[in-house]
Every structure is written in C-alpha cells, then in structure tokens.
mmCIF file of C-alpha atoms in Angstrom:
data_model
loop_
_atom_site.group_PDB
_atom_site.id
_atom_site.type_symbol
_atom_site.label_atom_id
_atom_site.label_comp_id
_atom_site.label_asym_id
_atom_site.label_seq_id
_atom_site.Cartn_x
_atom_site.Cartn_y
_atom_site.Cartn_z
ATOM 1 C CA UNK V 1 9.935 58.052 21.368
ATOM 2 C CA UNK V 2 7.533 55.370 22.644
ATOM 3 C CA UNK V 3 7.215 54.862 26.366
ATOM 4 C CA UNK V 4 8.857 51.714 27.753
ATOM 5 C CA UNK V 5 5.635 49.696 27.917
ATOM 6 C CA UNK V 6 4.714 50.625 24.374
ATOM 7 C CA UNK V 7 8.167 49.745 23.127
ATOM 8 C CA UNK V 8 7.851 46.297 24.770
ATOM 9 C CA UNK V 9 4.419 45.773 23.137
ATOM 10 C CA UNK V 10 5.833 46.871 19.753
ATOM 11 C CA UNK V 11 8.761 44.546 20.071
ATOM 12 C CA UNK V 12 6.411 41.724 21.011
ATOM 13 C CA UNK V 13 4.141 42.431 18.025
ATOM 14 C CA UNK V 14 7.098 42.553 15.663
ATOM 15 C CA UNK V 15 8.365 39.225 17.066
ATOM 16 C CA UNK V 16 4.921 37.716 16.550
ATOM 17 C CA UNK V 17 4.810 39.022 12.968
ATOM 18 C CA UNK V 18 8.264 37.638 12.324
ATOM 19 C CA UNK V 19 7.361 34.268 13.758
ATOM 20 C CA UNK V 20 4.215 34.214 11.747
ATOM 21 C CA UNK V 21 6.130 35.088 8.540
ATOM 22 C CA UNK V 22 8.695 32.410 9.278
ATOM 23 C CA UNK V 23 5.961 29.858 9.920
ATOM 24 C CA UNK V 24 4.338 30.813 6.623
ATOM 25 C CA UNK V 25 7.637 30.461 4.822
ATOM 26 C CA UNK V 26 8.192 27.064 6.436
ATOM 27 C CA UNK V 27 4.718 25.944 5.438
ATOM 28 C CA UNK V 28 5.212 27.069 1.837
ATOM 29 C CA UNK V 29 8.557 25.231 1.702
ATOM 30 C CA UNK V 30 7.001 22.126 3.183
ATOM 31 C CA UNK V 31 4.189 22.219 0.616
ATOM 32 C CA UNK V 32 6.733 22.673 -2.176
ATOM 33 C CA UNK V 33 8.662 19.601 -1.025
ATOM 34 C CA UNK V 34 5.465 17.583 -0.847
ATOM 35 C CA UNK V 35 4.429 18.733 -4.314
ATOM 36 C CA UNK V 36 7.732 17.570 -5.754
ATOM 37 C CA UNK V 37 7.476 14.175 -3.994
ATOM 38 C CA UNK V 38 3.935 13.688 -5.341
ATOM 39 C CA UNK V 39 5.061 14.650 -8.851
ATOM 40 C CA UNK V 40 7.862 12.144 -8.735
ATOM 41 C CA UNK V 41 5.547 9.357 -7.468
ATOM 42 C CA UNK V 42 3.053 10.225 -10.212
ATOM 43 C CA UNK V 43 5.522 9.931 -13.111
ATOM 44 C CA UNK V 44 4.968 7.112 -15.510
ATOM 45 C CA UNK V 45 7.136 4.983 -17.825
ATOM 46 C CA UNK V 46 9.947 4.330 -15.341
ATOM 47 C CA UNK V 47 12.498 1.739 -16.573
ATOM 48 C CA UNK V 48 13.068 -1.555 -14.817
ATOM 49 C CA UNK V 49 15.257 -1.122 -11.724
ATOM 50 C CA UNK V 50 15.260 -4.656 -10.460
ATOM 51 C CA UNK V 51 17.602 -7.655 -10.846
ATOM 52 C CA UNK V 52 18.878 -8.734 -14.241
ATOM 53 C CA UNK V 53 20.840 -11.857 -13.237
ATOM 54 C CA UNK V 54 20.255 -14.851 -10.969
ATOM 55 C CA UNK V 55 20.022 -18.572 -10.879
ATOM 56 C CA UNK V 56 18.253 -20.517 -13.689
ATOM 57 C CA UNK V 57 14.912 -22.120 -12.901
ATOM 58 C CA UNK V 58 14.932 -24.666 -10.129
ATOM 59 C CA UNK V 59 13.420 -27.863 -11.546
ATOM 60 C CA UNK V 60 10.301 -29.531 -10.174
ATOM 61 C CA UNK V 61 9.411 -27.200 -7.334
ATOM 62 C CA UNK V 62 5.948 -27.321 -5.697
ATOM 63 C CA UNK V 63 4.893 -24.029 -4.098
ATOM 64 C CA UNK V 64 2.132 -23.388 -1.506
ATOM 65 C CA UNK V 65 0.487 -20.017 -1.639
ATOM 66 C CA UNK V 66 -1.349 -19.001 1.509
ATOM 67 C CA UNK V 67 -3.521 -15.880 1.047
ATOM 68 C CA UNK V 68 -4.941 -13.945 3.961
ATOM 69 C CA UNK V 69 -8.233 -13.191 2.090
ATOM 70 C CA UNK V 70 -8.903 -13.564 -1.588
ATOM 71 C CA UNK V 71 -11.741 -11.044 -1.281
ATOM 72 C CA UNK V 72 -9.000 -8.400 -0.900
ATOM 73 C CA UNK V 73 -8.112 -7.097 -4.378
ATOM 74 C CA UNK V 74 -4.466 -6.609 -3.566
ATOM 75 C CA UNK V 75 -4.061 -10.155 -2.258
ATOM 76 C CA UNK V 76 -5.916 -11.603 -5.256
ATOM 77 C CA UNK V 77 -3.760 -9.613 -7.727
ATOM 78 C CA UNK V 78 -0.535 -10.932 -6.168
ATOM 79 C CA UNK V 79 -1.818 -14.496 -6.129
ATOM 80 C CA UNK V 80 -2.652 -14.197 -9.811
ATOM 81 C CA UNK V 81 0.810 -12.890 -10.519
ATOM 82 C CA UNK V 82 2.398 -15.832 -8.595
ATOM 83 C CA UNK V 83 0.330 -18.327 -10.547
ATOM 84 C CA UNK V 84 1.344 -16.713 -13.810
ATOM 85 C CA UNK V 85 5.031 -16.681 -12.884
ATOM 86 C CA UNK V 86 4.943 -20.212 -11.494
ATOM 87 C CA UNK V 87 3.587 -21.443 -14.781
ATOM 88 C CA UNK V 88 6.332 -19.510 -16.644
ATOM 89 C CA UNK V 89 9.163 -21.000 -14.540
ATOM 90 C CA UNK V 90 7.631 -24.472 -14.683
ATOM 91 C CA UNK V 91 6.464 -25.023 -11.076
ATOM 92 C CA UNK V 92 3.375 -26.530 -9.591
ATOM 93 C CA UNK V 93 1.442 -24.164 -7.196
ATOM 94 C CA UNK V 94 -1.542 -24.540 -4.957
ATOM 95 C CA UNK V 95 -3.555 -21.651 -3.367
ATOM 96 C CA UNK V 96 -4.899 -21.834 0.185
ATOM 97 C CA UNK V 97 -7.309 -19.072 1.334
ATOM 98 C CA UNK V 98 -7.453 -18.168 5.054
ATOM 99 C CA UNK V 99 -10.602 -16.067 4.406
ATOM 100 C CA UNK V 100 -9.446 -13.304 6.816
ATOM 101 C CA UNK V 101 -9.731 -15.324 10.080
ATOM 102 C CA UNK V 102 -7.397 -16.756 12.669
ATOM 103 C CA UNK V 103 -9.090 -20.138 12.250
ATOM 104 C CA UNK V 104 -8.536 -19.937 8.521
ATOM 105 C CA UNK V 105 -4.840 -19.185 8.960
ATOM 106 C CA UNK V 106 -4.482 -22.169 11.328
ATOM 107 C CA UNK V 107 -6.258 -24.619 9.074
ATOM 108 C CA UNK V 108 -4.530 -23.503 5.878
ATOM 109 C CA UNK V 109 -1.060 -23.667 7.395
ATOM 110 C CA UNK V 110 -1.804 -27.053 8.920
ATOM 111 C CA UNK V 111 -2.765 -28.222 5.391
ATOM 112 C CA UNK V 112 0.503 -26.771 4.029
ATOM 113 C CA UNK V 113 2.499 -28.608 6.683
ATOM 114 C CA UNK V 114 0.856 -31.867 5.681
ATOM 115 C CA UNK V 115 1.590 -31.174 2.006
ATOM 116 C CA UNK V 116 5.333 -30.573 2.564
ATOM 117 C CA UNK V 117 5.887 -28.121 -0.346
ATOM 118 C CA UNK V 118 9.247 -27.007 -1.727
ATOM 119 C CA UNK V 119 8.466 -23.483 -0.582
ATOM 120 C CA UNK V 120 5.796 -21.294 0.973
ATOM 121 C CA UNK V 121 4.590 -17.861 -0.126
ATOM 122 C CA UNK V 122 2.376 -15.887 2.261
ATOM 123 C CA UNK V 123 0.222 -13.170 0.702
ATOM 124 C CA UNK V 124 -1.139 -10.575 3.117
ATOM 125 C CA UNK V 125 -0.666 -12.810 6.193
ATOM 126 C CA UNK V 126 0.779 -10.998 9.217
ATOM 127 C CA UNK V 127 4.074 -12.724 9.951
ATOM 128 C CA UNK V 128 4.049 -11.920 13.645
ATOM 129 C CA UNK V 129 0.569 -13.340 14.183
ATOM 130 C CA UNK V 130 1.393 -16.421 12.092
ATOM 131 C CA UNK V 131 4.784 -17.089 13.719
ATOM 132 C CA UNK V 132 3.695 -20.067 15.856
ATOM 133 C CA UNK V 133 2.044 -21.700 12.862
ATOM 134 C CA UNK V 134 5.157 -21.163 10.695
ATOM 135 C CA UNK V 135 7.547 -22.707 13.234
ATOM 136 C CA UNK V 136 6.945 -26.348 12.244
ATOM 137 C CA UNK V 137 7.552 -25.494 8.552
ATOM 138 C CA UNK V 138 10.714 -23.643 9.467
ATOM 139 C CA UNK V 139 11.996 -26.692 11.393
ATOM 140 C CA UNK V 140 11.501 -28.730 8.244
ATOM 141 C CA UNK V 141 13.672 -26.179 6.349
ATOM 142 C CA UNK V 142 10.848 -24.986 4.083
ATOM 143 C CA UNK V 143 11.939 -21.635 2.530
ATOM 144 C CA UNK V 144 9.394 -18.862 3.016
ATOM 145 C CA UNK V 145 8.693 -15.427 1.605
ATOM 146 C CA UNK V 146 5.721 -13.080 1.858
ATOM 147 C CA UNK V 147 3.996 -10.053 0.469
ATOM 148 C CA UNK V 148 2.669 -7.467 2.980
ATOM 149 C CA UNK V 149 3.595 -9.715 5.880
ATOM 150 C CA UNK V 150 5.106 -6.956 8.088
ATOM 151 C CA UNK V 151 5.374 -3.213 8.475
ATOM 152 C CA UNK V 152 8.639 -2.864 6.460
ATOM 153 C CA UNK V 153 9.805 -4.069 3.069
ATOM 154 C CA UNK V 154 12.828 -6.431 3.065
ATOM 155 C CA UNK V 155 13.936 -8.868 5.771
ATOM 156 C CA UNK V 156 11.373 -9.780 8.474
ATOM 157 C CA UNK V 157 13.043 -9.627 11.900
ATOM 158 C CA UNK V 158 12.332 -12.564 14.238
ATOM 159 C CA UNK V 159 10.609 -14.547 11.491
ATOM 160 C CA UNK V 160 11.549 -17.463 9.246
ATOM 161 C CA UNK V 161 10.523 -15.418 6.242
ATOM 162 C CA UNK V 162 13.494 -14.387 4.097
ATOM 163 C CA UNK V 163 11.836 -11.200 2.774
ATOM 164 C CA UNK V 164 8.737 -9.126 2.763
ATOM 165 C CA UNK V 165 8.135 -8.248 -0.926
ATOM 166 C CA UNK V 166 6.453 -4.840 -0.994
ATOM 167 C CA UNK V 167 6.914 -1.260 -1.933
ATOM 168 C CA UNK V 168 8.033 0.637 1.205
ATOM 169 C CA UNK V 169 4.706 0.873 3.076
ATOM 170 C CA UNK V 170 5.773 3.976 4.958
ATOM 171 C CA UNK V 171 6.718 5.753 1.705
ATOM 172 C CA UNK V 172 3.359 4.580 0.269
ATOM 173 C CA UNK V 173 1.536 6.089 3.214
ATOM 174 C CA UNK V 174 3.464 9.352 3.216
ATOM 175 C CA UNK V 175 2.941 9.962 -0.531
ATOM 176 C CA UNK V 176 -0.791 9.241 -0.129
ATOM 177 C CA UNK V 177 -1.092 11.772 2.703
ATOM 178 C CA UNK V 178 1.108 14.332 0.915
ATOM 179 C CA UNK V 179 -1.111 14.117 -2.171
ATOM 180 C CA UNK V 180 -4.104 15.046 -0.044
ATOM 181 C CA UNK V 181 -2.288 18.000 1.530
ATOM 182 C CA UNK V 182 -1.071 19.224 -1.844
ATOM 183 C CA UNK V 183 -4.472 18.821 -3.540
ATOM 184 C CA UNK V 184 -6.162 20.755 -0.734
ATOM 185 C CA UNK V 185 -3.619 23.580 -0.791
ATOM 186 C CA UNK V 186 -2.681 22.659 2.810
ATOM 187 C CA UNK V 187 -6.235 22.787 4.139
ATOM 188 C CA UNK V 188 -7.371 19.171 4.138
ATOM 189 C CA UNK V 189 -9.842 17.814 6.653
ATOM 190 C CA UNK V 190 -8.865 14.150 6.884
ATOM 191 C CA UNK V 191 -10.326 10.905 8.151
ATOM 192 C CA UNK V 192 -8.022 7.875 7.984
ATOM 193 C CA UNK V 193 -9.339 4.266 7.706
ATOM 194 C CA UNK V 194 -7.154 1.431 8.977
ATOM 195 C CA UNK V 195 -7.285 -2.139 10.352
ATOM 196 C CA UNK V 196 -5.529 -2.713 13.668
ATOM 197 C CA UNK V 197 -5.436 -6.473 12.990
ATOM 198 C CA UNK V 198 -2.355 -5.893 10.834
ATOM 199 C CA UNK V 199 0.952 -4.283 11.809
ATOM 200 C CA UNK V 200 1.474 -2.969 8.279
ATOM 201 C CA UNK V 201 -1.896 -1.205 8.390
ATOM 202 C CA UNK V 202 -1.123 0.409 11.711
ATOM 203 C CA UNK V 203 2.271 1.610 10.466
ATOM 204 C CA UNK V 204 0.714 3.072 7.301
ATOM 205 C CA UNK V 205 -2.032 4.883 9.256
ATOM 206 C CA UNK V 206 0.490 6.296 11.670
ATOM 207 C CA UNK V 207 2.687 7.635 8.879
ATOM 208 C CA UNK V 208 -0.332 9.234 7.133
ATOM 209 C CA UNK V 209 -1.428 10.819 10.430
ATOM 210 C CA UNK V 210 2.047 12.259 10.941
ATOM 211 C CA UNK V 211 2.015 13.976 7.556
ATOM 212 C CA UNK V 212 -1.415 15.465 8.187
ATOM 213 C CA UNK V 213 -0.518 16.697 11.663
ATOM 214 C CA UNK V 214 2.594 18.426 10.256
ATOM 215 C CA UNK V 215 0.366 20.447 7.930
ATOM 216 C CA UNK V 216 -0.398 23.645 9.900
ATOM 217 C CA UNK V 217 -3.846 24.315 8.451
ATOM 218 C CA UNK V 218 -4.939 20.736 7.911
ATOM 219 C CA UNK V 219 -7.096 18.844 10.415
ATOM 220 C CA UNK V 220 -6.975 15.237 11.299
ATOM 221 C CA UNK V 221 -10.659 14.593 12.053
ATOM 222 C CA UNK V 222 -10.187 11.062 13.143
ATOM 223 C CA UNK V 223 -8.706 7.539 12.555
ATOM 224 C CA UNK V 224 -11.329 4.860 12.053
ATOM 225 C CA UNK V 225 -10.406 1.259 12.872
ATOM 226 C CA UNK V 226 -12.477 -0.977 10.561
ATOM 227 C CA UNK V 227 -11.464 -4.583 9.869
ATOM 228 C CA UNK V 228 -10.966 -5.135 6.136
ATOM 229 C CA UNK V 229 -12.810 -8.392 6.383
ATOM 230 C CA UNK V 230 -15.851 -6.537 7.885
ATOM 231 C CA UNK V 231 -15.689 -3.466 5.628
ATOM 232 C CA UNK V 232 -18.730 -4.416 3.543
ATOM 233 C CA UNK V 233 -20.864 -4.669 6.620
ATOM 234 C CA UNK V 234 -19.468 -1.704 8.589
ATOM 235 C CA UNK V 235 -18.434 0.993 6.130
ATOM 236 C CA UNK V 236 -21.924 2.232 5.095
ATOM 237 C CA UNK V 237 -22.852 3.008 8.698
ATOM 238 C CA UNK V 238 -19.403 4.411 9.528
ATOM 239 C CA UNK V 239 -19.551 6.685 6.478
ATOM 240 C CA UNK V 240 -23.020 7.994 7.404
ATOM 241 C CA UNK V 241 -21.855 8.670 10.950
ATOM 242 C CA UNK V 242 -18.777 10.576 9.770
ATOM 243 C CA UNK V 243 -20.907 12.695 7.403
ATOM 244 C CA UNK V 244 -23.215 13.555 10.279
ATOM 245 C CA UNK V 245 -20.324 14.347 12.640
ATOM 246 C CA UNK V 246 -18.066 16.398 10.294
ATOM 247 C CA UNK V 247 -20.237 17.607 7.431
ATOM 248 C CA UNK V 248 -18.374 19.770 4.950
ATOM 249 C CA UNK V 249 -15.226 19.825 7.115
ATOM 250 C CA UNK V 250 -14.537 16.298 5.932
ATOM 251 C CA UNK V 251 -12.745 16.926 2.611
ATOM 252 C CA UNK V 252 -10.386 13.980 2.317
ATOM 253 C CA UNK V 253 -10.592 10.289 3.133
ATOM 254 C CA UNK V 254 -7.315 8.335 3.371
ATOM 255 C CA UNK V 255 -7.201 4.591 3.699
ATOM 256 C CA UNK V 256 -4.684 1.785 3.998
ATOM 257 C CA UNK V 257 -6.565 -0.116 1.268
ATOM 258 C CA UNK V 258 -8.974 0.749 -1.549
ATOM 259 C CA UNK V 259 -11.532 -1.763 -0.256
ATOM 260 C CA UNK V 260 -12.954 0.762 2.234
ATOM 261 C CA UNK V 261 -13.950 3.076 -0.603
ATOM 262 C CA UNK V 262 -15.916 0.372 -2.421
ATOM 263 C CA UNK V 263 -18.517 0.717 0.368
ATOM 264 C CA UNK V 264 -17.996 4.404 1.273
ATOM 265 C CA UNK V 265 -18.507 5.832 -2.219
ATOM 266 C CA UNK V 266 -22.157 4.663 -2.609
ATOM 267 C CA UNK V 267 -23.043 6.222 0.753
ATOM 268 C CA UNK V 268 -21.459 9.533 -0.234
ATOM 269 C CA UNK V 269 -23.557 9.493 -3.453
ATOM 270 C CA UNK V 270 -26.723 8.691 -1.501
ATOM 271 C CA UNK V 271 -25.911 11.629 0.890
ATOM 272 C CA UNK V 272 -25.715 14.009 -2.058
ATOM 273 C CA UNK V 273 -22.006 14.838 -1.683
ATOM 274 C CA UNK V 274 -20.401 16.036 -4.905
ATOM 275 C CA UNK V 275 -17.297 14.105 -5.952
ATOM 276 C CA UNK V 276 -15.159 17.183 -5.815
ATOM 277 C CA UNK V 277 -16.216 17.938 -2.221
ATOM 278 C CA UNK V 278 -14.819 14.758 -0.670
ATOM 279 C CA UNK V 279 -11.747 13.235 -2.264
ATOM 280 C CA UNK V 280 -10.467 9.754 -1.490
ATOM 281 C CA UNK V 281 -6.894 8.522 -1.684
ATOM 282 C CA UNK V 282 -5.682 5.109 -0.773
ATOM 283 C CA UNK V 283 -2.247 3.827 0.370
ATOM 284 C CA UNK V 284 -2.767 0.580 -1.574
ATOM 285 C CA UNK V 285 -3.298 -1.406 -3.585
ATOM 286 C CA UNK V 286 -4.720 -0.080 -6.857
ATOM 287 C CA UNK V 287 -7.821 -2.303 -7.258
ATOM 288 C CA UNK V 288 -9.816 -2.359 -10.481
ATOM 289 C CA UNK V 289 -12.680 -0.675 -8.650
ATOM 290 C CA UNK V 290 -10.352 2.124 -7.376
ATOM 291 C CA UNK V 291 -8.892 2.737 -10.846
ATOM 292 C CA UNK V 292 -12.420 2.833 -12.310
ATOM 293 C CA UNK V 293 -13.397 5.454 -9.788
ATOM 294 C CA UNK V 294 -10.316 7.515 -10.647
ATOM 295 C CA UNK V 295 -11.050 7.096 -14.326
ATOM 296 C CA UNK V 296 -14.666 8.140 -13.854
ATOM 297 C CA UNK V 297 -13.932 11.033 -11.468
ATOM 298 C CA UNK V 298 -16.101 9.506 -8.737
ATOM 299 C CA UNK V 299 -14.716 10.569 -5.417
ATOM 300 C CA UNK V 300 -11.388 8.741 -5.628
ATOM 301 C CA UNK V 301 -8.511 10.835 -6.980
ATOM 302 C CA UNK V 302 -5.523 8.660 -6.105
ATOM 303 C CA UNK V 303 -4.282 5.237 -5.105
ATOM 304 C CA UNK V 304 -0.659 4.249 -4.522
ATOM 305 C CA UNK V 305 -1.098 1.222 -6.681
ATOM 306 C CA UNK V 306 1.307 -1.582 -6.089
ATOM 307 C CA UNK V 307 2.411 -3.622 -9.123
ATOM 308 C CA UNK V 308 0.590 -6.674 -7.891
ATOM 309 C CA UNK V 309 1.352 -8.905 -10.856
ATOM 310 C CA UNK V 310 5.048 -7.828 -10.799
ATOM 311 C CA UNK V 311 5.230 -8.596 -7.088
ATOM 312 C CA UNK V 312 3.892 -12.112 -7.814
ATOM 313 C CA UNK V 313 6.744 -12.568 -10.320
ATOM 314 C CA UNK V 314 9.244 -11.197 -7.907
ATOM 315 C CA UNK V 315 8.067 -13.620 -5.183
ATOM 316 C CA UNK V 316 8.649 -16.535 -7.508
ATOM 317 C CA UNK V 317 12.101 -15.162 -8.498
ATOM 318 C CA UNK V 318 13.064 -14.660 -4.853
ATOM 319 C CA UNK V 319 11.855 -18.230 -4.034
ATOM 320 C CA UNK V 320 13.907 -19.517 -6.948
ATOM 321 C CA UNK V 321 16.971 -17.882 -5.401
ATOM 322 C CA UNK V 322 16.310 -19.468 -1.989
ATOM 323 C CA UNK V 323 15.814 -22.926 -3.548
ATOM 324 C CA UNK V 324 19.174 -22.434 -5.343
ATOM 325 C CA UNK V 325 20.619 -21.523 -1.887
ATOM 326 C CA UNK V 326 21.350 -17.977 -2.984
ATOM 327 C CA UNK V 327 20.344 -14.715 -1.186
ATOM 328 C CA UNK V 328 17.247 -12.840 -2.249
ATOM 329 C CA UNK V 329 17.643 -9.857 -4.533
ATOM 330 C CA UNK V 330 16.056 -7.568 -1.978
ATOM 331 C CA UNK V 331 14.526 -5.405 -4.729
ATOM 332 C CA UNK V 332 12.007 -2.812 -3.536
ATOM 333 C CA UNK V 333 9.712 -1.309 -6.248
ATOM 334 C CA UNK V 334 9.453 2.497 -6.177
ATOM 335 C CA UNK V 335 6.152 4.087 -5.030
ATOM 336 C CA UNK V 336 3.711 4.973 -7.834
ATOM 337 C CA UNK V 337 0.670 7.159 -7.330
ATOM 338 C CA UNK V 338 -2.139 6.649 -9.887
ATOM 339 C CA UNK V 339 -4.087 9.833 -10.539
ATOM 340 C CA UNK V 340 -6.563 11.034 -13.206
ATOM 341 C CA UNK V 341 -3.573 12.478 -15.139
ATOM 342 C CA UNK V 342 -1.579 9.230 -15.470
ATOM 343 C CA UNK V 343 -4.181 6.467 -15.425
ATOM 344 C CA UNK V 344 -3.903 5.962 -19.177
ATOM 345 C CA UNK V 345 -0.411 4.553 -18.753
ATOM 346 C CA UNK V 346 1.219 1.438 -17.218
ATOM 347 C CA UNK V 347 -1.872 -0.749 -17.486
ATOM 348 C CA UNK V 348 -4.266 1.862 -16.046
ATOM 349 C CA UNK V 349 -6.440 1.757 -19.126
ATOM 350 C CA UNK V 350 -6.992 -1.950 -18.340
ATOM 351 C CA UNK V 351 -7.850 -1.040 -14.735
ATOM 352 C CA UNK V 352 -4.617 -2.418 -13.207
ATOM 353 C CA UNK V 353 -1.167 -1.041 -12.490
ATOM 354 C CA UNK V 354 1.216 -3.157 -14.493
ATOM 355 C CA UNK V 355 4.418 -1.252 -15.289
ATOM 356 C CA UNK V 356 5.381 -1.134 -18.933
ATOM 357 C CA UNK V 357 9.042 -1.985 -18.167
ATOM 358 C CA UNK V 358 9.348 -5.540 -19.574
ATOM 359 C CA UNK V 359 9.751 -7.330 -16.219
ATOM 360 C CA UNK V 360 8.186 -10.574 -17.506
ATOM 361 C CA UNK V 361 10.823 -10.930 -20.262
ATOM 362 C CA UNK V 362 13.636 -9.948 -17.813
ATOM 363 C CA UNK V 363 12.602 -12.607 -15.289
ATOM 364 C CA UNK V 364 12.267 -15.255 -18.028
ATOM 365 C CA UNK V 365 15.809 -14.454 -19.201
ATOM 366 C CA UNK V 366 17.124 -14.822 -15.677
ATOM 367 C CA UNK V 367 15.391 -18.206 -15.338
ATOM 368 C CA UNK V 368 16.431 -19.212 -18.863
ATOM 369 C CA UNK V 369 12.787 -19.850 -19.723
#
C-alpha cells in the first residue's frame, strides 16, 4: 500500500489525467460541431427561402440610394443590385456616394433631403452615426431601409430604418472563425482585421475573437483596427509589421471585409510566404478579387460571401412593401461560405456569389412585373 502522501499525489495525478482527457474530449466535440457548421455553410444549390407573396409594384416611386463608399466591393455590389431591381419594378433611382467620410455622409443626406424622394436606401452607412442626419427625413415620413447599417439583421432599434437587410453578421463572423479553426485542426494562429468606425465591424470582430479564444490550442495574436477607407494606404505596412512580429506563428488572417486582403496578399508574396502557410478568410462580402484569390489558390481560402445582388433586390421589395403601407418581410438570407470546393457554383465561376435559386423571377412575380 502506498504511504498517505504518495496516495494523495497519485489521486492528484489521476484527477489531472481525467481532467486532461475530459478537456480533450470536449475539444474534439467542439471541433466536430464546428466542422458540421462549416459544412452546412459551404453547401451549394439551396432553394429560395424568402417571400413568395406581397404587394404589386408601387407606381412612380423615386428612390435615393446613399452608399457609404463605392470603393467597397460589397457596397458597390448591393448598389448594382438595387439599380437592377429598381429598373425591373419600374422606379427611378439615384445614387449618392459618401466616399467613406462624415462630411460625405452629411452632404449626401442633405442632398437627399432637398430631393424629397419616395424612399431612402442606405448601403453600408452606420445608422447610429447617421441618426441626426436621418431625423429630418423621418419627420417628412420618408420610408427608409438599409444594408449593413447596424450590428444585427432585422429591425434597427432607435432608428427610423424599418430593417437592416443582411445575413446575420454574427453568424457570418462565427462561421468564418470556425472555418479557420477547422482548417488548422484546432491550432490556428490568428490576426483579425476590423474597422472600429462601424458597429457591425466591431460586432463581427468580437464574435470571431470569441470563437478563436474558445479553441484551446489556437492563439489570437492580435486584432488590428484599420479603417476600410484607409486600407490601401495602411495595409502594406501593417502586414509587414505583423510578419516581423509573429513570423510563422501567424497562420490565419480573418477580416470583416475582403478589402483588407487586396493589399495584404501582395505583401505576403513579396515576403516569400507560401500561400498554404498563411490562409485568409473573410467575414464578408465575397468581392470579385476575393473569389479570384480563392479560385487561384492565392492565400485566401474562404469568404462568407453575401448575395449582394439579391440583397439589392430584397431592399427594393422591402421598400415596395413600405410604400404600400405593409410590413417588411424580414427575410434573412442564410450564411454561405465560399471555398475552393464550391466556387464553381452559385455564380462563383463569374467571380460573384449569386444564388441559383430564381430570386429575380420570384420577385418579379410578386410585383406583377
């Protein structure tokens, strides 16, 4: 029989071994759940799950479209979708570009107020920041909707906007981070790129960080705050600094938007990093450049691509409901992760995510167009 002290030590060691085994089991179960979520988000060919009925086209509407920054591929894609849908429903539309600045937002919304449109669509403009500028339009009774105007999809609390059309940004962020964890086998060394100027960006970055921190053998190396509007100027130097600081430990770059990688990828190539050694995944928006990188196998291995054109059509449909004094449909498009394995589907071969679910024809039937 072991002496008392030895028995205590043995019991302690057994407890440690048991705890270690339990932790390993928990980690394996967590990875399995993440893998399943990533597989679901990567599936292609999903049928249309949105509205199939609603009011016919409202006649003679004139719509103002205020974009935060048309240099942002996601914003541009949604604006193009709105223009396409507005033409299909028979409305006039005019685009105003804030060019990513507070002064731009003020001047464009002042111009919209002077124009007195039938409705206003905000694309990428932070609703909280713009609230004082929207108040005069709200007093005139101008119906408003937005895309990526807040941290959550659906109604925008404390705002005159009837809905934030978006995939669920937190689900987008979690799937992006889970894909990095799964691809690394639970050993990712992660840097996250975000823009603190936007609430939605902060929420997405926080959700990604939470997933990474929950991975026992992953490392969150840092969160870099780089304004999207300054990414061309800042990202080359930021990328070089991160390579010098972290070296091979930096295995995964996550971002709230593909735009960061447009300027990081060339620096990684210059530094001699192999594409397989540093993998990039973005929680939005599926730009043509991002899809090309995925297609070519150049650093980027995933983007949670939003159906930008579809969202443009949805914005027009939701506005049509408001003009007809009906509630919005509230539809939230499921998360879709574009990877090298599925990029040949749902518009990926044309370097865009455009679901093959017939949404254009469905909306036309709703509008009787």
